[in-house]
PDB file of C-alpha atoms in Angstrom:
ATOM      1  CA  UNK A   1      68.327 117.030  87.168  1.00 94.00           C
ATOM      2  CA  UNK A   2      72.188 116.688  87.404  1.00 95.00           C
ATOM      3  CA  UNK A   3      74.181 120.023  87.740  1.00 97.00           C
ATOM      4  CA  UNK A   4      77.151 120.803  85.769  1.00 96.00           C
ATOM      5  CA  UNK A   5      79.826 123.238  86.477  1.00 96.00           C
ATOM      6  CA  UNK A   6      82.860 124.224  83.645  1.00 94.00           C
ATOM      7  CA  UNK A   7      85.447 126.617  84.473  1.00 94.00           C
ATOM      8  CA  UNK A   8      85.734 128.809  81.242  1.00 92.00           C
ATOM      9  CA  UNK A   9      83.154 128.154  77.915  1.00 92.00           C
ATOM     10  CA  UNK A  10      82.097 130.770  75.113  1.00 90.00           C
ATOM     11  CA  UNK A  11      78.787 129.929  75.761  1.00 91.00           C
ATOM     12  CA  UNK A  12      76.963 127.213  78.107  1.00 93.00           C
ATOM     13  CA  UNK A  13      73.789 127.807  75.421  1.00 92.00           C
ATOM     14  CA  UNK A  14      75.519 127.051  72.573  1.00 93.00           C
ATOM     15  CA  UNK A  15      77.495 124.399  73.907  1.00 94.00           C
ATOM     16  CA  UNK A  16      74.141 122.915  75.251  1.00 95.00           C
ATOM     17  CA  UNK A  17      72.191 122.832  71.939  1.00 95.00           C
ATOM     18  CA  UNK A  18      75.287 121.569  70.129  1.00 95.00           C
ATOM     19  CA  UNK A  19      75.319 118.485  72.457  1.00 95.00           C
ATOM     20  CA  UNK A  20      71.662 118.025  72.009  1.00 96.00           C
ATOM     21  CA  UNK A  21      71.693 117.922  67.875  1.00 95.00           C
ATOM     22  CA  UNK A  22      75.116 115.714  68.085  1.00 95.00           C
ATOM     23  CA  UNK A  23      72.546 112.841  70.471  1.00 93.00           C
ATOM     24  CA  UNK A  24      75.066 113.457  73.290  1.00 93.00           C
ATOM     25  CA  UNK A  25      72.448 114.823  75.327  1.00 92.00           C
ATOM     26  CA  UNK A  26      69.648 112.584  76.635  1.00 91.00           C
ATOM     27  CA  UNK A  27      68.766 113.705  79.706  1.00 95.00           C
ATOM     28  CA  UNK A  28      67.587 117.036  81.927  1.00 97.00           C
ATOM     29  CA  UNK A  29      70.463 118.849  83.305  1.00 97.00           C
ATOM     30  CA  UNK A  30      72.059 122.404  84.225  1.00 98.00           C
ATOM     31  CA  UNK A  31      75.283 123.506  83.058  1.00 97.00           C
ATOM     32  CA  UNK A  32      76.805 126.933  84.514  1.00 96.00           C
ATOM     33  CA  UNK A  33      80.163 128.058  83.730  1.00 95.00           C
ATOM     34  CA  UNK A  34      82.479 130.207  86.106  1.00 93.00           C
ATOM     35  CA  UNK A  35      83.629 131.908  83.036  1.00 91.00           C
ATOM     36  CA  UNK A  36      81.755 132.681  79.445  1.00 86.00           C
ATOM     37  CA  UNK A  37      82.938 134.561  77.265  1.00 80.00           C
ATOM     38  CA  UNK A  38      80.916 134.674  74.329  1.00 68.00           C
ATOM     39  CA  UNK A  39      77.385 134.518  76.231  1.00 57.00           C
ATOM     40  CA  UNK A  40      74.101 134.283  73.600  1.00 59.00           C
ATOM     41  CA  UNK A  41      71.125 137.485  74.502  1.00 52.00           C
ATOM     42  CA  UNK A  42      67.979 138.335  73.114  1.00 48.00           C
ATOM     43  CA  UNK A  43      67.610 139.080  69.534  1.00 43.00           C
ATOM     44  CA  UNK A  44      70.942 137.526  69.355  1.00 48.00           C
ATOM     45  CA  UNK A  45      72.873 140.081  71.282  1.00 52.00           C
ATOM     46  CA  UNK A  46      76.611 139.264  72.935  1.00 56.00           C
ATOM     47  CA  UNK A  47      75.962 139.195  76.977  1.00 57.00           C
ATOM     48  CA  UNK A  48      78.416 141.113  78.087  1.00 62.00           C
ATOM     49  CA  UNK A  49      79.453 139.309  81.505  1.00 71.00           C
ATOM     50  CA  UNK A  50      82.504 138.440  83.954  1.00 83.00           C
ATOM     51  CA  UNK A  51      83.607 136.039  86.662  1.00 88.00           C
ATOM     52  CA  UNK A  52      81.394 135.820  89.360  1.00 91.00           C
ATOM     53  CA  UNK A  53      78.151 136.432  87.315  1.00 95.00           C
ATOM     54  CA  UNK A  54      75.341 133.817  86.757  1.00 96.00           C
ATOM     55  CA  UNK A  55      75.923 131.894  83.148  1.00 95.00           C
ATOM     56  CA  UNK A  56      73.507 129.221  83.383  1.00 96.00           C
ATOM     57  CA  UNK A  57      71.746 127.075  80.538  1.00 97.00           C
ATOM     58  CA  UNK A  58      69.321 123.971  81.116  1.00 98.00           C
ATOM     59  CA  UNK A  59      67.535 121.436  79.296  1.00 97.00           C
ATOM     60  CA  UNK A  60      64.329 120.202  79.753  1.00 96.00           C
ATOM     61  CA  UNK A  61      62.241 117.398  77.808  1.00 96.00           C
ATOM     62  CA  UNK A  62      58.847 119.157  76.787  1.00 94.00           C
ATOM     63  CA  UNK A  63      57.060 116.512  78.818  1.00 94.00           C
ATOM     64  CA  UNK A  64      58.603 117.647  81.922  1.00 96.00           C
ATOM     65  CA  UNK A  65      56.854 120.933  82.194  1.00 96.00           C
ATOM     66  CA  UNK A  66      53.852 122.086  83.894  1.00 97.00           C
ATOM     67  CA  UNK A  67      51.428 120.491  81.661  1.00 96.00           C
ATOM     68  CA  UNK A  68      49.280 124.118  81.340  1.00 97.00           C
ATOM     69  CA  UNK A  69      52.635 125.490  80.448  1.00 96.00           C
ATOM     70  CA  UNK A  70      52.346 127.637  76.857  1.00 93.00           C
ATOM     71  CA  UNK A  71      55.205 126.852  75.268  1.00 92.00           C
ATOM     72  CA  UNK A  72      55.518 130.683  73.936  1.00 90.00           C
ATOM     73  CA  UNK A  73      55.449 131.725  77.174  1.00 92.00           C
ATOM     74  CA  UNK A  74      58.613 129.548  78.746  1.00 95.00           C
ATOM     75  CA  UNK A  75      61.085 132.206  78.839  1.00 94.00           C
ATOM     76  CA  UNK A  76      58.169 134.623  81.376  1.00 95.00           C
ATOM     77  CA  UNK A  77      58.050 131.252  83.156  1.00 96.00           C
ATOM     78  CA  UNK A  78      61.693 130.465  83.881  1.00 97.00           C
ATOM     79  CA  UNK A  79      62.438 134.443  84.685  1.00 97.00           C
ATOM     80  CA  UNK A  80      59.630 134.269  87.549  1.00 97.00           C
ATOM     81  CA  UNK A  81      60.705 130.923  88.656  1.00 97.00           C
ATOM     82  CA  UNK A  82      64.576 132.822  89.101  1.00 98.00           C
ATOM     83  CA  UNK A  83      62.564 136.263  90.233  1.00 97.00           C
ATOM     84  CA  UNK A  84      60.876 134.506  93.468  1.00 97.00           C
ATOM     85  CA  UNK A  85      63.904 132.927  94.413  1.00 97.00           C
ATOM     86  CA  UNK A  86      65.642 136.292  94.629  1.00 98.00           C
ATOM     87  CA  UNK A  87      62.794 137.709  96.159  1.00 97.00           C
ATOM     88  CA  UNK A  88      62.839 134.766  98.924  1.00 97.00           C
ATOM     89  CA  UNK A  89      66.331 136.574  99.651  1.00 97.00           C
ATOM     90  CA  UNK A  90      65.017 139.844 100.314  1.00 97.00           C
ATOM     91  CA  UNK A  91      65.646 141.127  96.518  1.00 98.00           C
ATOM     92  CA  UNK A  92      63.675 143.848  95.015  1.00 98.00           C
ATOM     93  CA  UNK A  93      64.472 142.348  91.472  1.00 98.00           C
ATOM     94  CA  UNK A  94      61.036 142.674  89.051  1.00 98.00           C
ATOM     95  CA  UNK A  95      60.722 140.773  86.200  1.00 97.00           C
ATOM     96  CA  UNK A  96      59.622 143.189  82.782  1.00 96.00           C
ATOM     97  CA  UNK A  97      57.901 141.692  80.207  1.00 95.00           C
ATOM     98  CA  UNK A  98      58.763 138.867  78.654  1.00 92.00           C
ATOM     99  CA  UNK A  99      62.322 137.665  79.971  1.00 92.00           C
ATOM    100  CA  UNK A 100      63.983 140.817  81.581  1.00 95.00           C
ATOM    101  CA  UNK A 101      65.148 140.867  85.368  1.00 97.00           C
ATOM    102  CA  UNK A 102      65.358 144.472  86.576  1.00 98.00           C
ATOM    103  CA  UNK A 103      66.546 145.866  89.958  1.00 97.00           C
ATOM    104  CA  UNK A 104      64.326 149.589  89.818  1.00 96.00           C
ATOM    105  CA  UNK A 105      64.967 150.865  86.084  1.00 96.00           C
ATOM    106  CA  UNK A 106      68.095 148.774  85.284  1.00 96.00           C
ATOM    107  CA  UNK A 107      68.343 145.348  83.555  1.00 96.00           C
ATOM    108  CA  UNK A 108      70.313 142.704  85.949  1.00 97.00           C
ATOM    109  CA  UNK A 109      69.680 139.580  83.755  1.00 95.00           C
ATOM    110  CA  UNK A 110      67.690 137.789  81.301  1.00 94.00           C
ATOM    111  CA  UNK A 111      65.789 134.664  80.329  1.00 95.00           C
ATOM    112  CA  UNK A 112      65.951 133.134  76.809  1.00 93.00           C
ATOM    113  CA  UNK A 113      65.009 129.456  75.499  1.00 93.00           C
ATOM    114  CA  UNK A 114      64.021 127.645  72.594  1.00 93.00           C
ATOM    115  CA  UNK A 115      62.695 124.237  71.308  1.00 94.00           C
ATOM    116  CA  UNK A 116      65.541 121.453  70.135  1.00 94.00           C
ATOM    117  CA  UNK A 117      63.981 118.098  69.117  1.00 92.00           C
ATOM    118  CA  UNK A 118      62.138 116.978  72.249  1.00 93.00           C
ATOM    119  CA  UNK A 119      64.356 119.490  74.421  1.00 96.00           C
ATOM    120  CA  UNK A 120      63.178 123.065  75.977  1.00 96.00           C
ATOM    121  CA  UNK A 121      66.542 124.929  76.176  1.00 97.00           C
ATOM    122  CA  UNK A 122      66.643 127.885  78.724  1.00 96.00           C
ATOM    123  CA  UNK A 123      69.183 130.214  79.267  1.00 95.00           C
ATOM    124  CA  UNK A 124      70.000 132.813  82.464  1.00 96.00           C
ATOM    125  CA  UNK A 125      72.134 135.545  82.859  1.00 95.00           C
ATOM    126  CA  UNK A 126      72.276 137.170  86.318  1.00 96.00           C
ATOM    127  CA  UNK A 127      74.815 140.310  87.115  1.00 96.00           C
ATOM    128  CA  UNK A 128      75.907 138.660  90.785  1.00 96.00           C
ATOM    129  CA  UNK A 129      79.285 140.077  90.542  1.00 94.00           C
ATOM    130  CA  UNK A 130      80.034 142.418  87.640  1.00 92.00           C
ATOM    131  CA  UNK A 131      77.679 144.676  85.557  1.00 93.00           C
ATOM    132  CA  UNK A 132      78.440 146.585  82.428  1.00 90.00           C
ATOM    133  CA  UNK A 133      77.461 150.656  81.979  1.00 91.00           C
ATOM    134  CA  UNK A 134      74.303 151.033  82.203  1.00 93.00           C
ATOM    135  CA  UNK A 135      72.771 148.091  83.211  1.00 94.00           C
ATOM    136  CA  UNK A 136      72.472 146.807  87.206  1.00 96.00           C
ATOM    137  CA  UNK A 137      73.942 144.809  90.102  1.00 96.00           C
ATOM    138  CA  UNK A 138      71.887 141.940  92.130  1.00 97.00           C
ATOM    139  CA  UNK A 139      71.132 143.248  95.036  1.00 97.00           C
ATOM    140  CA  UNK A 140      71.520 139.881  97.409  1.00 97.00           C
ATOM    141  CA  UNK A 141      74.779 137.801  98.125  1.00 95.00           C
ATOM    142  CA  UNK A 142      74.239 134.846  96.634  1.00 96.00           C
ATOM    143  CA  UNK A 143      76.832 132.481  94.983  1.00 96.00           C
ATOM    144  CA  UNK A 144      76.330 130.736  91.215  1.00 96.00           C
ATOM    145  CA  UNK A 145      76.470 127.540  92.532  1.00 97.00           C
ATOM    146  CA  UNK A 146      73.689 128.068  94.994  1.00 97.00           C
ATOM    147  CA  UNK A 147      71.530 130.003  92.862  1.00 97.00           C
ATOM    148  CA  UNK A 148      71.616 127.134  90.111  1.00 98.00           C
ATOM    149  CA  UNK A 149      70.875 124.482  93.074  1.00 98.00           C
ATOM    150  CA  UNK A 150      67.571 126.846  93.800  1.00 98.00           C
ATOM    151  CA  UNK A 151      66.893 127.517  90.493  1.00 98.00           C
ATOM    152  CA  UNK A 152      66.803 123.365  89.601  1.00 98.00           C
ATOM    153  CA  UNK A 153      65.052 122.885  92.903  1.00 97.00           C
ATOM    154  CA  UNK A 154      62.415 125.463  91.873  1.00 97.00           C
ATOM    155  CA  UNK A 155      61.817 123.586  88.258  1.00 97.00           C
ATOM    156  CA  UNK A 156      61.677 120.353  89.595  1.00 96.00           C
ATOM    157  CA  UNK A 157      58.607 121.163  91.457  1.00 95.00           C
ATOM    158  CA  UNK A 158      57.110 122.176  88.309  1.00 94.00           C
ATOM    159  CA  UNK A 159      54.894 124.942  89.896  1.00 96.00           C
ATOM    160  CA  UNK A 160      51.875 125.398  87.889  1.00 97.00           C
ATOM    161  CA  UNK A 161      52.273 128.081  84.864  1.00 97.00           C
ATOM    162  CA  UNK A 162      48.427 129.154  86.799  1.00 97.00           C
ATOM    163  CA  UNK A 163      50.124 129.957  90.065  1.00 96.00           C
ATOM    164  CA  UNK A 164      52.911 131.539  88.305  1.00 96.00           C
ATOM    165  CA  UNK A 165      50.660 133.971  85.957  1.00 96.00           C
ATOM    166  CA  UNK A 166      48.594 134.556  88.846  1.00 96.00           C
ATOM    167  CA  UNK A 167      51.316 135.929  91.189  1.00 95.00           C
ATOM    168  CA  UNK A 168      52.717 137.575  87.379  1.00 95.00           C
ATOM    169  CA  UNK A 169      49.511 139.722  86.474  1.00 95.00           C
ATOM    170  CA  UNK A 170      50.428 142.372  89.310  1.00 94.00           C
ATOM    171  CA  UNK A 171      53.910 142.724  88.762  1.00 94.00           C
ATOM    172  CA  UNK A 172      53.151 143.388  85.082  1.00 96.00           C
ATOM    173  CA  UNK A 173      52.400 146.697  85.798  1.00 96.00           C
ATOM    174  CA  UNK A 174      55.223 147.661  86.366  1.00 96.00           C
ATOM    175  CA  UNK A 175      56.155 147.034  82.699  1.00 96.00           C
ATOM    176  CA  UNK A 176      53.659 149.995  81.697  1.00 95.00           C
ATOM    177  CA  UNK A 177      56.860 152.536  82.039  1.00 95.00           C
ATOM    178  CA  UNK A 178      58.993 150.524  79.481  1.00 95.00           C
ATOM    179  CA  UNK A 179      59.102 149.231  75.783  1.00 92.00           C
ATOM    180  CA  UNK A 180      59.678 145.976  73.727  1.00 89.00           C
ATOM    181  CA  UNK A 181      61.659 145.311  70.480  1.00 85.00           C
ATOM    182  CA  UNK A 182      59.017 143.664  68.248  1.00 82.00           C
ATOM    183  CA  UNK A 183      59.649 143.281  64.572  1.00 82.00           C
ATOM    184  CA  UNK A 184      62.362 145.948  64.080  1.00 84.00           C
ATOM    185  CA  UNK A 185      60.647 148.455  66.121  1.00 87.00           C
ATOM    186  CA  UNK A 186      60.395 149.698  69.617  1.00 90.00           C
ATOM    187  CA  UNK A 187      56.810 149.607  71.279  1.00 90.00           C
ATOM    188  CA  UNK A 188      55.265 151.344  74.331  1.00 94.00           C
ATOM    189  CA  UNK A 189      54.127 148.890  76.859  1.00 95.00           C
ATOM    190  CA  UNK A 190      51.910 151.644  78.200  1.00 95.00           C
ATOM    191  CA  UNK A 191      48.655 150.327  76.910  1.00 94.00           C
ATOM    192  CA  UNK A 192      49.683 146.670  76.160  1.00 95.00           C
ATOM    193  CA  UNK A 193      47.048 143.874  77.483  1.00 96.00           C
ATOM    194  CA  UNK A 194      48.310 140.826  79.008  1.00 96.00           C
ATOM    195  CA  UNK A 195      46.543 137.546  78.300  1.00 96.00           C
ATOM    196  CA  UNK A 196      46.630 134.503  80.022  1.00 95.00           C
ATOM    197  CA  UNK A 197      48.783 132.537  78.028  1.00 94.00           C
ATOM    198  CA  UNK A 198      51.363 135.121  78.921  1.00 94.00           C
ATOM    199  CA  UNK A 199      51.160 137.158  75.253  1.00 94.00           C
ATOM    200  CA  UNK A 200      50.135 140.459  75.103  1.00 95.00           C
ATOM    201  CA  UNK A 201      48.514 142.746  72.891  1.00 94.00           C
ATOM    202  CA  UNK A 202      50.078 145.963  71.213  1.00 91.00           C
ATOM    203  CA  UNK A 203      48.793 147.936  68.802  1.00 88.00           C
ATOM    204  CA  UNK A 204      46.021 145.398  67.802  1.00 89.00           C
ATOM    205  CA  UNK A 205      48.285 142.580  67.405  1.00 90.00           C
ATOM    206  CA  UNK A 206      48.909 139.850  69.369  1.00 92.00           C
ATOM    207  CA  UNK A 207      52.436 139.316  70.501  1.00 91.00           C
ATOM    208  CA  UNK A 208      54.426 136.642  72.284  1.00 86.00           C
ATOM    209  CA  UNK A 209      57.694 135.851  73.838  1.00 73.00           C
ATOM    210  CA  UNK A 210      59.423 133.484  71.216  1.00 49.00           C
ATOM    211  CA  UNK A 211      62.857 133.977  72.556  1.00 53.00           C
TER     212      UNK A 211
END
Protein backbone atom coordinates (compact mmCIF):
# COMPACT_ATOMS: atom_id res chain seq x y z
CA UNK A 1 0.00 0.00 0.00
CA UNK A 2 1.71 3.32 -1.08
CA UNK A 3 1.76 6.15 1.60
CA UNK A 4 0.87 9.62 0.88
CA UNK A 5 1.76 12.67 2.74
CA UNK A 6 0.07 16.49 1.87
CA UNK A 7 1.05 19.42 3.76
CA UNK A 8 -2.35 21.26 4.42
CA UNK A 9 -6.04 19.57 3.14
CA UNK A 10 -9.66 20.22 4.65
CA UNK A 11 -10.04 16.77 4.88
CA UNK A 12 -7.84 13.60 3.75
CA UNK A 13 -11.54 11.62 3.96
CA UNK A 14 -13.22 13.68 1.80
CA UNK A 15 -10.56 14.23 -0.50
CA UNK A 16 -10.16 10.34 -0.57
CA UNK A 17 -13.77 9.41 -1.48
CA UNK A 18 -13.89 12.26 -3.99
CA UNK A 19 -10.93 10.65 -5.88
CA UNK A 20 -12.52 7.30 -5.65
CA UNK A 21 -16.14 8.37 -7.33
CA UNK A 22 -14.08 10.68 -9.99
CA UNK A 23 -12.07 6.76 -11.08
CA UNK A 24 -8.83 8.52 -10.01
CA UNK A 25 -8.37 6.07 -7.42
CA UNK A 26 -7.58 2.45 -8.31
CA UNK A 27 -5.50 1.23 -5.93
CA UNK A 28 -4.92 0.70 -1.83
CA UNK A 29 -3.18 3.55 -0.32
CA UNK A 30 -2.81 5.95 2.86
CA UNK A 31 -2.99 9.54 2.69
CA UNK A 32 -2.14 11.69 5.98
CA UNK A 33 -1.94 15.31 5.94
CA UNK A 34 0.38 17.51 8.26
CA UNK A 35 -2.41 19.92 8.36
CA UNK A 36 -6.50 19.42 8.09
CA UNK A 37 -8.54 21.69 8.68
CA UNK A 38 -11.91 20.66 8.11
CA UNK A 39 -11.46 16.92 9.48
CA UNK A 40 -14.91 14.55 9.00
CA UNK A 41 -16.11 12.70 12.88
CA UNK A 42 -18.72 10.50 13.81
CA UNK A 43 -22.25 11.35 13.19
CA UNK A 44 -20.75 13.89 10.99
CA UNK A 45 -19.08 15.99 13.59
CA UNK A 46 -16.03 18.67 12.65
CA UNK A 47 -12.66 17.01 14.28
CA UNK A 48 -11.34 19.58 15.88
CA UNK A 49 -7.41 19.03 15.34
CA UNK A 50 -3.89 20.86 14.82
CA UNK A 51 -0.39 20.35 13.45
CA UNK A 52 1.26 17.57 14.78
CA UNK A 53 -1.90 15.37 15.27
CA UNK A 54 -2.66 12.09 13.34
CA UNK A 55 -5.10 12.91 10.10
CA UNK A 56 -4.99 9.77 8.33
CA UNK A 57 -7.53 8.19 5.71
CA UNK A 58 -7.01 4.81 3.69
CA UNK A 59 -8.54 2.81 1.12
CA UNK A 60 -8.94 -0.62 0.90
CA UNK A 61 -10.61 -2.95 -1.89
CA UNK A 62 -13.25 -5.16 0.05
CA UNK A 63 -11.33 -8.20 -1.15
CA UNK A 64 -8.35 -7.23 0.71
CA UNK A 65 -9.69 -7.78 4.15
CA UNK A 66 -9.60 -10.55 6.50
CA UNK A 67 -12.00 -12.70 4.76
CA UNK A 68 -14.11 -13.34 8.37
CA UNK A 69 -14.08 -9.61 8.51
CA UNK A 70 -17.98 -8.22 9.13
CA UNK A 71 -18.13 -5.48 7.18
CA UNK A 72 -20.30 -3.56 10.04
CA UNK A 73 -17.76 -4.12 12.22
CA UNK A 74 -14.59 -2.40 10.17
CA UNK A 75 -14.38 0.71 12.04
CA UNK A 76 -13.88 -1.78 15.82
CA UNK A 77 -11.38 -3.48 13.51
CA UNK A 78 -9.19 -0.64 12.27
CA UNK A 79 -9.35 1.16 15.98
CA UNK A 80 -7.78 -2.18 17.54
CA UNK A 81 -5.44 -2.62 14.72
CA UNK A 82 -4.20 1.40 15.74
CA UNK A 83 -4.91 0.44 19.70
CA UNK A 84 -2.15 -2.52 19.74
CA UNK A 85 0.24 -0.55 18.01
CA UNK A 86 0.09 2.09 20.72
CA UNK A 87 0.01 -0.41 23.21
CA UNK A 88 3.32 -2.08 21.62
CA UNK A 89 4.71 1.50 22.74
CA UNK A 90 3.88 1.24 26.22
CA UNK A 91 0.38 3.23 25.78
CA UNK A 92 -2.46 2.75 28.09
CA UNK A 93 -4.88 3.89 25.21
CA UNK A 94 -8.36 1.52 25.34
CA UNK A 95 -10.45 1.34 22.61
CA UNK A 96 -14.58 2.05 23.72
CA UNK A 97 -17.05 0.66 21.78
CA UNK A 98 -17.30 0.89 18.46
CA UNK A 99 -14.50 3.37 17.09
CA UNK A 100 -13.38 5.51 20.16
CA UNK A 101 -9.62 5.60 21.40
CA UNK A 102 -9.51 6.68 25.04
CA UNK A 103 -6.48 7.34 27.32
CA UNK A 104 -8.48 6.62 31.10
CA UNK A 105 -11.93 8.60 30.68
CA UNK A 106 -10.90 10.94 27.80
CA UNK A 107 -11.36 10.46 24.01
CA UNK A 108 -7.76 10.74 22.12
CA UNK A 109 -9.03 9.69 18.62
CA UNK A 110 -11.41 7.92 16.51
CA UNK A 111 -12.06 5.40 13.76
CA UNK A 112 -14.68 5.96 11.01
CA UNK A 113 -15.13 4.21 7.42
CA UNK A 114 -17.54 3.46 4.91
CA UNK A 115 -18.18 1.45 1.65
CA UNK A 116 -17.38 3.40 -1.93
CA UNK A 117 -17.88 1.13 -4.98
CA UNK A 118 -15.45 -1.73 -4.37
CA UNK A 119 -13.45 0.55 -1.78
CA UNK A 120 -13.52 0.28 2.28
CA UNK A 121 -12.67 3.90 3.28
CA UNK A 122 -11.22 4.32 6.88
CA UNK A 123 -10.49 7.26 8.61
CA UNK A 124 -8.11 8.04 11.98
CA UNK A 125 -7.78 10.79 14.11
CA UNK A 126 -5.13 10.56 16.86
CA UNK A 127 -4.41 13.70 19.41
CA UNK A 128 -0.28 13.18 19.09
CA UNK A 129 0.32 16.78 19.52
CA UNK A 130 -2.66 19.00 20.34
CA UNK A 131 -6.01 18.17 22.09
CA UNK A 132 -9.06 20.31 22.44
CA UNK A 133 -10.98 20.91 26.14
CA UNK A 134 -12.04 18.12 27.26
CA UNK A 135 -10.85 15.48 25.35
CA UNK A 136 -7.05 13.74 25.80
CA UNK A 137 -3.37 13.65 24.78
CA UNK A 138 -1.49 10.29 23.44
CA UNK A 139 0.44 9.29 25.90
CA UNK A 140 3.65 7.90 23.70
CA UNK A 141 6.06 9.96 21.38
CA UNK A 142 5.40 8.87 18.28
CA UNK A 143 5.56 10.85 14.95
CA UNK A 144 2.54 10.79 12.06
CA UNK A 145 4.68 9.50 9.66
CA UNK A 146 5.70 6.52 11.70
CA UNK A 147 2.47 5.77 13.10
CA UNK A 148 0.89 5.60 9.45
CA UNK A 149 4.01 3.27 8.37
CA UNK A 150 2.78 0.88 11.51
CA UNK A 151 -0.59 1.36 11.00
CA UNK A 152 -0.22 0.11 6.95
CA UNK A 153 2.21 -2.49 8.17
CA UNK A 154 -0.40 -3.75 10.68
CA UNK A 155 -3.28 -3.98 7.74
CA UNK A 156 -1.21 -5.54 5.39
CA UNK A 157 -0.91 -8.53 7.51
CA UNK A 158 -4.53 -8.72 7.55
CA UNK A 159 -4.73 -10.21 11.13
CA UNK A 160 -7.73 -12.27 11.44
CA UNK A 161 -11.04 -10.22 12.60
CA UNK A 162 -11.03 -13.85 15.16
CA UNK A 163 -7.75 -12.89 16.75
CA UNK A 164 -8.75 -9.38 16.88
CA UNK A 165 -12.35 -9.99 18.66
CA UNK A 166 -10.71 -12.42 20.75
CA UNK A 167 -8.04 -10.10 22.27
CA UNK A 168 -11.38 -7.29 21.98
CA UNK A 169 -13.97 -9.23 24.27
CA UNK A 170 -11.88 -8.25 27.53
CA UNK A 171 -11.21 -4.84 26.86
CA UNK A 172 -14.94 -4.34 26.22
CA UNK A 173 -15.53 -4.10 29.63
CA UNK A 174 -14.28 -1.37 30.08
CA UNK A 175 -17.01 0.22 27.91
CA UNK A 176 -19.66 -0.78 30.74
CA UNK A 177 -18.93 2.88 32.43
CA UNK A 178 -19.84 4.80 29.17
CA UNK A 179 -22.71 5.43 26.58
CA UNK A 180 -23.39 5.39 22.74
CA UNK A 181 -25.36 7.81 20.46
CA UNK A 182 -27.82 5.44 18.72
CA UNK A 183 -30.74 6.85 16.83
CA UNK A 184 -30.96 10.33 18.43
CA UNK A 185 -30.49 9.08 21.84
CA UNK A 186 -27.84 8.36 24.35
CA UNK A 187 -27.64 4.65 25.70
CA UNK A 188 -26.00 3.04 28.77
CA UNK A 189 -23.46 0.53 27.79
CA UNK A 190 -23.87 -0.90 31.27
CA UNK A 191 -25.81 -3.95 30.32
CA UNK A 192 -25.05 -4.06 26.52
CA UNK A 193 -24.02 -7.72 25.11
CA UNK A 194 -21.34 -8.00 22.68
CA UNK A 195 -21.66 -10.52 19.86
CA UNK A 196 -19.22 -11.91 17.77
CA UNK A 197 -19.65 -10.10 14.76
CA UNK A 198 -18.67 -7.13 16.85
CA UNK A 199 -22.58 -5.68 17.32
CA UNK A 200 -24.03 -5.46 20.45
CA UNK A 201 -27.24 -5.58 22.01
CA UNK A 202 -29.09 -2.65 23.91
CA UNK A 203 -32.26 -2.52 25.04
CA UNK A 204 -33.42 -5.62 23.00
CA UNK A 205 -32.14 -4.41 19.82
CA UNK A 206 -29.39 -5.28 17.98
CA UNK A 207 -26.95 -2.56 17.15
CA UNK A 208 -23.88 -2.12 14.99
CA UNK A 209 -21.09 0.17 14.15
CA UNK A 210 -22.11 1.62 10.64
CA UNK A 211 -19.82 4.55 10.83
Amino acid sequence: MEIFCIESIASTHLFLCEQIREGKMTQNCALYALDQSGGVGSRDNVWQSSRGNLHLSFCLREGDLPSDLPLASVSIYFAFLMREILSSLGSKIWLKWPNDLYLADKKVGGVMSAKLGDFIVGGVGLNLKFAPPGAGLCDVKITPRELVEEFVRSLEGKNSWKNIFNHYVLEFEKSRKFSVHHDGRVLSLREALLYEDGSILLEGKRVYSLR
